[in-house]
Short mmCIF file of C-alpha atoms and ligand atoms in Angstrom, two decimals:
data_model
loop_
_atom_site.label_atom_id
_atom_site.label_comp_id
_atom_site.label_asym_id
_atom_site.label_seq_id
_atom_site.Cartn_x
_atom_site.Cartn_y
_atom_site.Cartn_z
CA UNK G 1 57.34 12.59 -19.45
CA UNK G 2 56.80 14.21 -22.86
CA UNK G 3 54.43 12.25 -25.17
CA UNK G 4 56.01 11.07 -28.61
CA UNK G 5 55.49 9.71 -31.88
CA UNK G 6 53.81 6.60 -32.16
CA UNK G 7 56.98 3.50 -32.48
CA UNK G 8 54.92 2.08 -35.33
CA UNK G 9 52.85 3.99 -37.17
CA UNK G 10 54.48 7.61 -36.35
CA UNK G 11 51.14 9.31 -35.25
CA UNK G 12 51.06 11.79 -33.16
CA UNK G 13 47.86 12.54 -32.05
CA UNK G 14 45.80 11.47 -29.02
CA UNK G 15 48.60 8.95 -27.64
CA UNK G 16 48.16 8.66 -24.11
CA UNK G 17 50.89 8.15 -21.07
CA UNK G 18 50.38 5.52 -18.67
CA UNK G 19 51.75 4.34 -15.53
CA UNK G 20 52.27 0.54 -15.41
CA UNK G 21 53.61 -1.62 -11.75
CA UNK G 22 55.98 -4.48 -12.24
CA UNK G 23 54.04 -7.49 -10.69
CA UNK G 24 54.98 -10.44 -12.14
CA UNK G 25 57.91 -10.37 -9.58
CA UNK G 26 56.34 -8.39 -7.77
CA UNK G 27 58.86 -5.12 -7.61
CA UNK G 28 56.23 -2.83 -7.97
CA UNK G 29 58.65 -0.58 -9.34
CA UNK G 30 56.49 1.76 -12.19
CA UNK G 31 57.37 2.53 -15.66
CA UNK G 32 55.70 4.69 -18.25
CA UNK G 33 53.81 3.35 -21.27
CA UNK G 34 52.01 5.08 -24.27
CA UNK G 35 49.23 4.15 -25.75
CA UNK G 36 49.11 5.45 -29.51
CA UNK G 37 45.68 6.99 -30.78
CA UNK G 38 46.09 6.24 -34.09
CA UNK G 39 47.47 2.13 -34.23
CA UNK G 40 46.38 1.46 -30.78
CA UNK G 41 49.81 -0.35 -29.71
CA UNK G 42 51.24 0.09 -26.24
CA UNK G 43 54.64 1.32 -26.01
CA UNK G 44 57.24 0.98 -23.28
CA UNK G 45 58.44 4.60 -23.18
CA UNK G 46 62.42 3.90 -21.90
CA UNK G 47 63.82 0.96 -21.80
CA UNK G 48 65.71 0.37 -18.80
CA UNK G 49 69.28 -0.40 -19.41
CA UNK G 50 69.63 -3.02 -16.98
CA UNK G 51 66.75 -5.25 -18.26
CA UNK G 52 68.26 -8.20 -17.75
CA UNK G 53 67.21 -7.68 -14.00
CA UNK G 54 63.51 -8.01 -14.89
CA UNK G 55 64.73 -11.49 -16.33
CA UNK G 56 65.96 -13.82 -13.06
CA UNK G 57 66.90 -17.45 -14.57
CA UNK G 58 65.08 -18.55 -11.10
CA UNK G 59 61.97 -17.90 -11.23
CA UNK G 60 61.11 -16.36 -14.92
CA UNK G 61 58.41 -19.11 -16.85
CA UNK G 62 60.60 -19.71 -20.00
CA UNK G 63 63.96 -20.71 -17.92
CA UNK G 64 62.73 -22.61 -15.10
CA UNK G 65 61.40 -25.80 -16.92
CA UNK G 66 63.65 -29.10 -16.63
CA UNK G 67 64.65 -29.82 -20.97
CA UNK G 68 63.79 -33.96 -21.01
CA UNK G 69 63.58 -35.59 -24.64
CA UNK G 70 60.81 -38.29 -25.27
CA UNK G 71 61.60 -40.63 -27.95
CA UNK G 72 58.89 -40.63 -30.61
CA UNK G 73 56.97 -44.11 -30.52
CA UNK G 74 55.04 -45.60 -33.40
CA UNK G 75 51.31 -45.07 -31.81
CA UNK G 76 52.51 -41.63 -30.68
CA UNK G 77 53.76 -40.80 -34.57
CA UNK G 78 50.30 -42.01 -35.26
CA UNK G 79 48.18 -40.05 -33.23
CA UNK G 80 50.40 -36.82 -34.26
CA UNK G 81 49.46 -37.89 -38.47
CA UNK G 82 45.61 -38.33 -37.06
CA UNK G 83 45.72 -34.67 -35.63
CA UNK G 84 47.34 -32.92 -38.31
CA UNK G 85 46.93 -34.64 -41.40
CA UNK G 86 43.90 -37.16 -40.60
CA UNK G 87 46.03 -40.02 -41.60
CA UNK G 88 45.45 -43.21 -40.49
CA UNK G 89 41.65 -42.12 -39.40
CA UNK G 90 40.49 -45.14 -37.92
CA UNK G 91 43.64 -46.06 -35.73
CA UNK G 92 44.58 -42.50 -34.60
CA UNK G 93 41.07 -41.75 -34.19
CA UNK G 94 40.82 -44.18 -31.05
CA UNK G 95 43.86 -42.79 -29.78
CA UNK G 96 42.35 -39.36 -30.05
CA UNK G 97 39.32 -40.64 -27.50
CA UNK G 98 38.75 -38.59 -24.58
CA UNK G 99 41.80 -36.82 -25.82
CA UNK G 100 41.93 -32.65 -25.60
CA UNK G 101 44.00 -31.74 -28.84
CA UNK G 102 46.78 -29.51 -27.13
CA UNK G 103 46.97 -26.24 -28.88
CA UNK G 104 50.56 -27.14 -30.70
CA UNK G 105 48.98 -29.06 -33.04
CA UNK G 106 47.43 -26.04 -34.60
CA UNK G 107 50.17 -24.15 -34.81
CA UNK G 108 51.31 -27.07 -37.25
CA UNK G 109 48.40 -27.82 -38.58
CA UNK G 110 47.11 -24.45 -39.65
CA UNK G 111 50.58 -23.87 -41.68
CA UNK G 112 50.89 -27.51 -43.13
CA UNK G 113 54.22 -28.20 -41.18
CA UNK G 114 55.83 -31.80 -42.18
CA UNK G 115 58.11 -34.15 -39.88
CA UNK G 116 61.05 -33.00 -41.44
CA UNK G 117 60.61 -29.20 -42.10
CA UNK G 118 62.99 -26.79 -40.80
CA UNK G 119 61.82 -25.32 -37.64
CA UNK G 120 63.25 -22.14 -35.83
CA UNK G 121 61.32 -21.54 -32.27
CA UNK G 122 62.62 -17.99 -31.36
CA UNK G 123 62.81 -17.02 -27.73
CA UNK G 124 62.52 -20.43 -26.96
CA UNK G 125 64.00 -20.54 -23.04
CA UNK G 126 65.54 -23.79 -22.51
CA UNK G 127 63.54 -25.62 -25.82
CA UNK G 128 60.63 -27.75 -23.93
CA UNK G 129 58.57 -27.15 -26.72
CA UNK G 130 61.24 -27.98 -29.40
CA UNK G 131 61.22 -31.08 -27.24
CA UNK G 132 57.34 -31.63 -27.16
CA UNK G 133 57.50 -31.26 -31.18
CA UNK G 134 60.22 -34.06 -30.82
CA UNK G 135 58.32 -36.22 -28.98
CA UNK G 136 55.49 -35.97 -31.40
CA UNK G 137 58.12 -36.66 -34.31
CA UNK G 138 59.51 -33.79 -36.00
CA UNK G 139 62.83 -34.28 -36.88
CA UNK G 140 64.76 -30.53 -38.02
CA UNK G 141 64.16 -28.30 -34.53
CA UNK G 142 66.14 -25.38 -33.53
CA UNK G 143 65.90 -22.63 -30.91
CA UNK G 144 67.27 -19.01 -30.41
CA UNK G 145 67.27 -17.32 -27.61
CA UNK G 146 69.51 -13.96 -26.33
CA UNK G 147 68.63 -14.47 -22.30
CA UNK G 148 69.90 -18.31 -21.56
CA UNK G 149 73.22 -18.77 -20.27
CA UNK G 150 74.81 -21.07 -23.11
CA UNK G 151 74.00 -23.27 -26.00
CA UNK G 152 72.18 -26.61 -25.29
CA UNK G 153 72.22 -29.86 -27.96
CA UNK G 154 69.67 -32.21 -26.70
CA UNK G 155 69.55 -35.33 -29.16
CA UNK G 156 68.89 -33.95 -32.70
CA UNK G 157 67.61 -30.44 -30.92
CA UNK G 158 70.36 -27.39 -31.46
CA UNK G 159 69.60 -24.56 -29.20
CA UNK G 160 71.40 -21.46 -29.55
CA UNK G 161 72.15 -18.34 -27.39
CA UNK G 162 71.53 -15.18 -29.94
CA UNK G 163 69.14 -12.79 -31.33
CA UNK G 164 67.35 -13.37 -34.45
CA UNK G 165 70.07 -10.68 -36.37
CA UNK G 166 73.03 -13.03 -34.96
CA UNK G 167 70.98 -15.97 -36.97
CA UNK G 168 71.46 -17.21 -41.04
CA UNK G 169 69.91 -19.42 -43.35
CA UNK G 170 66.21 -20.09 -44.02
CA UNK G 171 63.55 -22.29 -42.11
CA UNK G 172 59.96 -23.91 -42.87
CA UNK G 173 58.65 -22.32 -39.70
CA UNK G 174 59.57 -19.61 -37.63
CA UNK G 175 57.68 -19.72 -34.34
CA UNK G 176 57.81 -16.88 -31.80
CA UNK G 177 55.69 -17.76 -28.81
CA UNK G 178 55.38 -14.97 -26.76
CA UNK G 179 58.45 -13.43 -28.06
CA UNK G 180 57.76 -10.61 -30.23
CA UNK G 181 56.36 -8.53 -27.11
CA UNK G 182 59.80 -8.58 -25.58
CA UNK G 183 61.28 -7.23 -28.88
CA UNK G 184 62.32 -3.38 -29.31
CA UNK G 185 61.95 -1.83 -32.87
CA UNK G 186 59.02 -4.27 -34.68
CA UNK G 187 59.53 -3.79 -38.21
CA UNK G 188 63.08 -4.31 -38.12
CA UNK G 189 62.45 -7.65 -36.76
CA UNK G 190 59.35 -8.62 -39.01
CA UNK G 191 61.69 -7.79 -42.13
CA UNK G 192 64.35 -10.26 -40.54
CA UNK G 193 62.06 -12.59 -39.70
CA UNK G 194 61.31 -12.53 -43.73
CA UNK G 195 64.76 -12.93 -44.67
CA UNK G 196 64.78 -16.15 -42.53
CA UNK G 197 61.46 -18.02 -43.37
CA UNK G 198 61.82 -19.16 -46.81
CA UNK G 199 58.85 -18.35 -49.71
CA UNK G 200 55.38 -19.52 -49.57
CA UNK G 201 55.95 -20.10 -45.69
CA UNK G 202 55.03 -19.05 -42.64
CA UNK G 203 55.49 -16.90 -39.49
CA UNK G 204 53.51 -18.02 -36.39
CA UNK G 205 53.48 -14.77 -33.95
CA UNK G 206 51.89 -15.49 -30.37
CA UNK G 207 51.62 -12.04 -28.65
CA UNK G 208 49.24 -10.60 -26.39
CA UNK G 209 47.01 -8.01 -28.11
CA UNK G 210 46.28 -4.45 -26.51
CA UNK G 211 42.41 -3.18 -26.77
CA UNK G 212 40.68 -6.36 -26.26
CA UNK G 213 38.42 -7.23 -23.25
CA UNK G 214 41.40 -7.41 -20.42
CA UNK G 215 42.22 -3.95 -21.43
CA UNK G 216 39.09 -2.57 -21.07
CA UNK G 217 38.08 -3.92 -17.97
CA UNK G 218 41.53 -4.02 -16.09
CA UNK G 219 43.47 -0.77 -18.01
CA UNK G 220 46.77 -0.90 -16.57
CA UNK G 221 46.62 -3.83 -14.12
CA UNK G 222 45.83 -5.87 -17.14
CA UNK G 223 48.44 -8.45 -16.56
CA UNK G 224 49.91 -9.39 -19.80
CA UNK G 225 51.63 -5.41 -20.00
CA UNK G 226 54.07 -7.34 -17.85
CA UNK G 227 56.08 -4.44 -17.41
CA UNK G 228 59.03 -3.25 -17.99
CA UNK G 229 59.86 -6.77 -19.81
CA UNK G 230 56.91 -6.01 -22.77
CA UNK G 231 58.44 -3.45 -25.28
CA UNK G 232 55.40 -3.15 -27.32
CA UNK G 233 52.05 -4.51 -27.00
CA UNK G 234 50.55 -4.87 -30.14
CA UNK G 235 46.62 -4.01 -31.06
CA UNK G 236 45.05 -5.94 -34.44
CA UNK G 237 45.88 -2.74 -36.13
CA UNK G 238 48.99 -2.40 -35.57
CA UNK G 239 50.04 -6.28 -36.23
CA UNK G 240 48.32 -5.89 -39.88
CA UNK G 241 50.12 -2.24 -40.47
CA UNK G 242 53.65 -4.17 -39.70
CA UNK G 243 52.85 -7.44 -41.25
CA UNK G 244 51.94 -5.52 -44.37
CA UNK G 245 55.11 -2.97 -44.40
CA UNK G 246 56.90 -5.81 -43.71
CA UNK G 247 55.42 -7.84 -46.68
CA UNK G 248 54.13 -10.30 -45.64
CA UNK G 249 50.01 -12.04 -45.99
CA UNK G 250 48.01 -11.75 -42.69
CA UNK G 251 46.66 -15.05 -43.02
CA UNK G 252 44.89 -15.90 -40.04
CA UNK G 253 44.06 -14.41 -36.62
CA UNK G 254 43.14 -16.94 -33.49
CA UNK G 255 42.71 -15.69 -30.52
CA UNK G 256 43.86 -17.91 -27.57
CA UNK G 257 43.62 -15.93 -24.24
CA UNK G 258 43.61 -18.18 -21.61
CA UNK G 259 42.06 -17.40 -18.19
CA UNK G 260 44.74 -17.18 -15.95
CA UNK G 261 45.65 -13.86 -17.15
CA UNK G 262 41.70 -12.95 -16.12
CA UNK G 263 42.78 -13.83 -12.48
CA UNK G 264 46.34 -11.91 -12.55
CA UNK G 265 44.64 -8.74 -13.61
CA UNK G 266 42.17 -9.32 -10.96
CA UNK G 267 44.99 -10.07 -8.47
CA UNK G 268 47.02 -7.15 -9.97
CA UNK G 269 43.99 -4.53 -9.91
CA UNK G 270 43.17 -5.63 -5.81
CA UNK G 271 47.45 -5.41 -5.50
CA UNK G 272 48.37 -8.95 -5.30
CA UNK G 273 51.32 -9.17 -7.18
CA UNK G 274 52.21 -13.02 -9.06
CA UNK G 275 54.69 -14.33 -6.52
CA UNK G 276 52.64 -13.09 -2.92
CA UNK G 277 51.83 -15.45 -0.49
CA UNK G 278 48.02 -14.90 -0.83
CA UNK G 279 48.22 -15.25 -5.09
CA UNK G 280 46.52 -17.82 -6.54
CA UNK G 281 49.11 -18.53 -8.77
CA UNK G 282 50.62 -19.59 -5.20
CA UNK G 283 48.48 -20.84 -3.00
CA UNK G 284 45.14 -21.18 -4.46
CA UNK G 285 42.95 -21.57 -1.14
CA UNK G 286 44.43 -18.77 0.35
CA UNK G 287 43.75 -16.27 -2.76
CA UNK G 288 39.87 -16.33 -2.57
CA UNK G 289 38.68 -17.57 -5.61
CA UNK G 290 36.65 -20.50 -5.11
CA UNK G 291 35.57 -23.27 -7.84
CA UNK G 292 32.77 -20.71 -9.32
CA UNK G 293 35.08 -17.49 -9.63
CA UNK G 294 37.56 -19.90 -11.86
CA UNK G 295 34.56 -21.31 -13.94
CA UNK G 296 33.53 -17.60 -14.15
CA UNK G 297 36.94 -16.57 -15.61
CA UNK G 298 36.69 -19.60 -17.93
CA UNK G 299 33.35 -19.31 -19.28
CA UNK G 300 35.05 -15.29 -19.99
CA UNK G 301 38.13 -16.77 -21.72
CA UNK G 302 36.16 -18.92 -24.08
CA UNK G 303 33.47 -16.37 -24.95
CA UNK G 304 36.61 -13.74 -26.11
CA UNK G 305 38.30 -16.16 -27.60
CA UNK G 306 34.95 -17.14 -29.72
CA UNK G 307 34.26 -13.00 -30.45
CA UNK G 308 37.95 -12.27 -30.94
CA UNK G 309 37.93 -10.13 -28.05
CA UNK G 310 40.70 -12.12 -26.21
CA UNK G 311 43.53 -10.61 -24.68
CA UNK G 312 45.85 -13.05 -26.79
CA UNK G 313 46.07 -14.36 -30.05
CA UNK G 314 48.22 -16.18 -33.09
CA UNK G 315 49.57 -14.28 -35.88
CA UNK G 316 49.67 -16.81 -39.29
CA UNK G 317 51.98 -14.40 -41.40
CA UNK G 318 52.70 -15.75 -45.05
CA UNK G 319 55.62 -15.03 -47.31
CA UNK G 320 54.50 -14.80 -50.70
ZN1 LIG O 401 50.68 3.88 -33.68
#
């Protein structure tokens, strides 16, 4: 395959061909990625036109969890205020005892979301994190997403089946968890993702990010390539060089690999696809990695995630 210009930034020089398995469902089918030498991005080099096969409703983690809507209670309203806004210290700090603050309430608290903004999750499967957010009392929640089979209303939660160019108005919040990997053409869809946040907000972009530890150690069995389903995988340098084109404020980086994606690149690189019978995804005592091998890959996770050298991370992109 011939090399070509860099998706992003247009260089030419030093990009680098790769050959990356599907494992995830374990096809093992490979496809052809490019690394660029000047932004550092990965880049899917053709699509395949029948990509909707790499996307099974059964079976694919954003389809195949059940949508249930918990009512918000009062003490659970509380707790949320503690977390984000340290209302109500003393009473919402006993509920918070013993209590590990799940990562969504960063993603609200880091942009100052309220109960009643407007918030868009993109790519958001069938919504159960629209209906976490419910649970914990926000009030104006929508989803997108091209891949589900229909639209979905669950109580005061609107989910839609379309693309972010099929979508009008202007939100609060635009969330894309683990979206903007699956996404062709990145600039394009940063300057609609502009056109749909409205001024002085934000953009929260989860996305794995190339170059980091995982990379380095596990080159192209690093699992979160995910091929052929992840377009482009995006380096630090090539999120700020979009982010800027694009307009927007870089805000804030956090990196939040987590260390399951340490043991699928180990699986991947000793060919254990996700699904086999011997993956620990599976059937953990048949996989091989005992209680110390999982604290190992832990102890990993959090050490990258403290030196930003995590194979993950969240994007806090400002409109100004
Ligand atoms: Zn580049």
């Amino acid at each position: 395959m011939e090399i070509r210009n860099c998706k992003v930034c247009g260089n030419s020089n030093g990009n680098k061909l790769y050959a990356v398995k599907e494992m995830q469902l374990g096809m093992r089918e490979t496809f052809t990625y490019m690394e660029c030498g000047n932004c550092g991005c990965m880049q899917l080099m053709d699509i395949p036109a029948d990509l909707g096969k790499y996307y099974p409703n059964e079976g694919y983690y954003s389809f195949n969890r059940g949508l249930t809507l918990q009512k918000p209670g009062l003490l659970r309203r509380i707790k949320t205020s503690y977390l984000l806004q340290g209302k109500n210290a003393l009473v919402g700090g006993l509920l918070s005892v013993g209590y590990k603050v799940p990562d969504y309430y960063s993603w609200m608290k880091i942009p100052g979301i309220k109960y009643d903004d407007a918030i868009l999750d993109i790519g958001t499967g069938n919504g159960s994190l629209l209906s976490t957010l419910f649970s914990l009392g926000f009030t104006n929640l929508t989803g997108i997403d091209p891949f589900i089979d229909k639209d979905m209303q669950v109580g005061s939660i609107n989910i839609y089946k379309k693309s972010i160019f099929e979508t009008e108005g202007q939100y609060d919040y635009l969330m894309l968890h683990h979206a903007f990997e699956h996404m062709d053409e990145p600039l394009k869809v940063l300057q609609q993702l502009y056109k749909l946040v409205k001024k002085g907000k934000y953009v929260l972009i989860r996305t794995p990010v190339m170059g980091m530890y995982s990379w380095k150690k596990y080159g192209t069995n690093w699992m979160d390539l995910d091929a052929p389903r992840h377009i482009i995988i995006h380096s630090l340098k090539s999120m700020q060089l979009l982010a800027a084109q694009a307009g927007y404020e870089l805000r804030k980086t956090v990196f939040d690999g987590n260390y399951m994606s340490l043991i699928g690149s180990d699986q991947y690189a000793k060919d254990i696809a996700l699904p086999d019978p011997n993956s620990y995804m599976v059937n953990k005592p048949a996989s091989g990695y005992n209680k110390e091998d999982v604290e190992k890959f832990k102890s990993i996770t959090i050490q990258n995630n403290k030196e930003q050298q995590a194979d993950q991370a969240a994007f806090y992109l400002f409109k100004p």
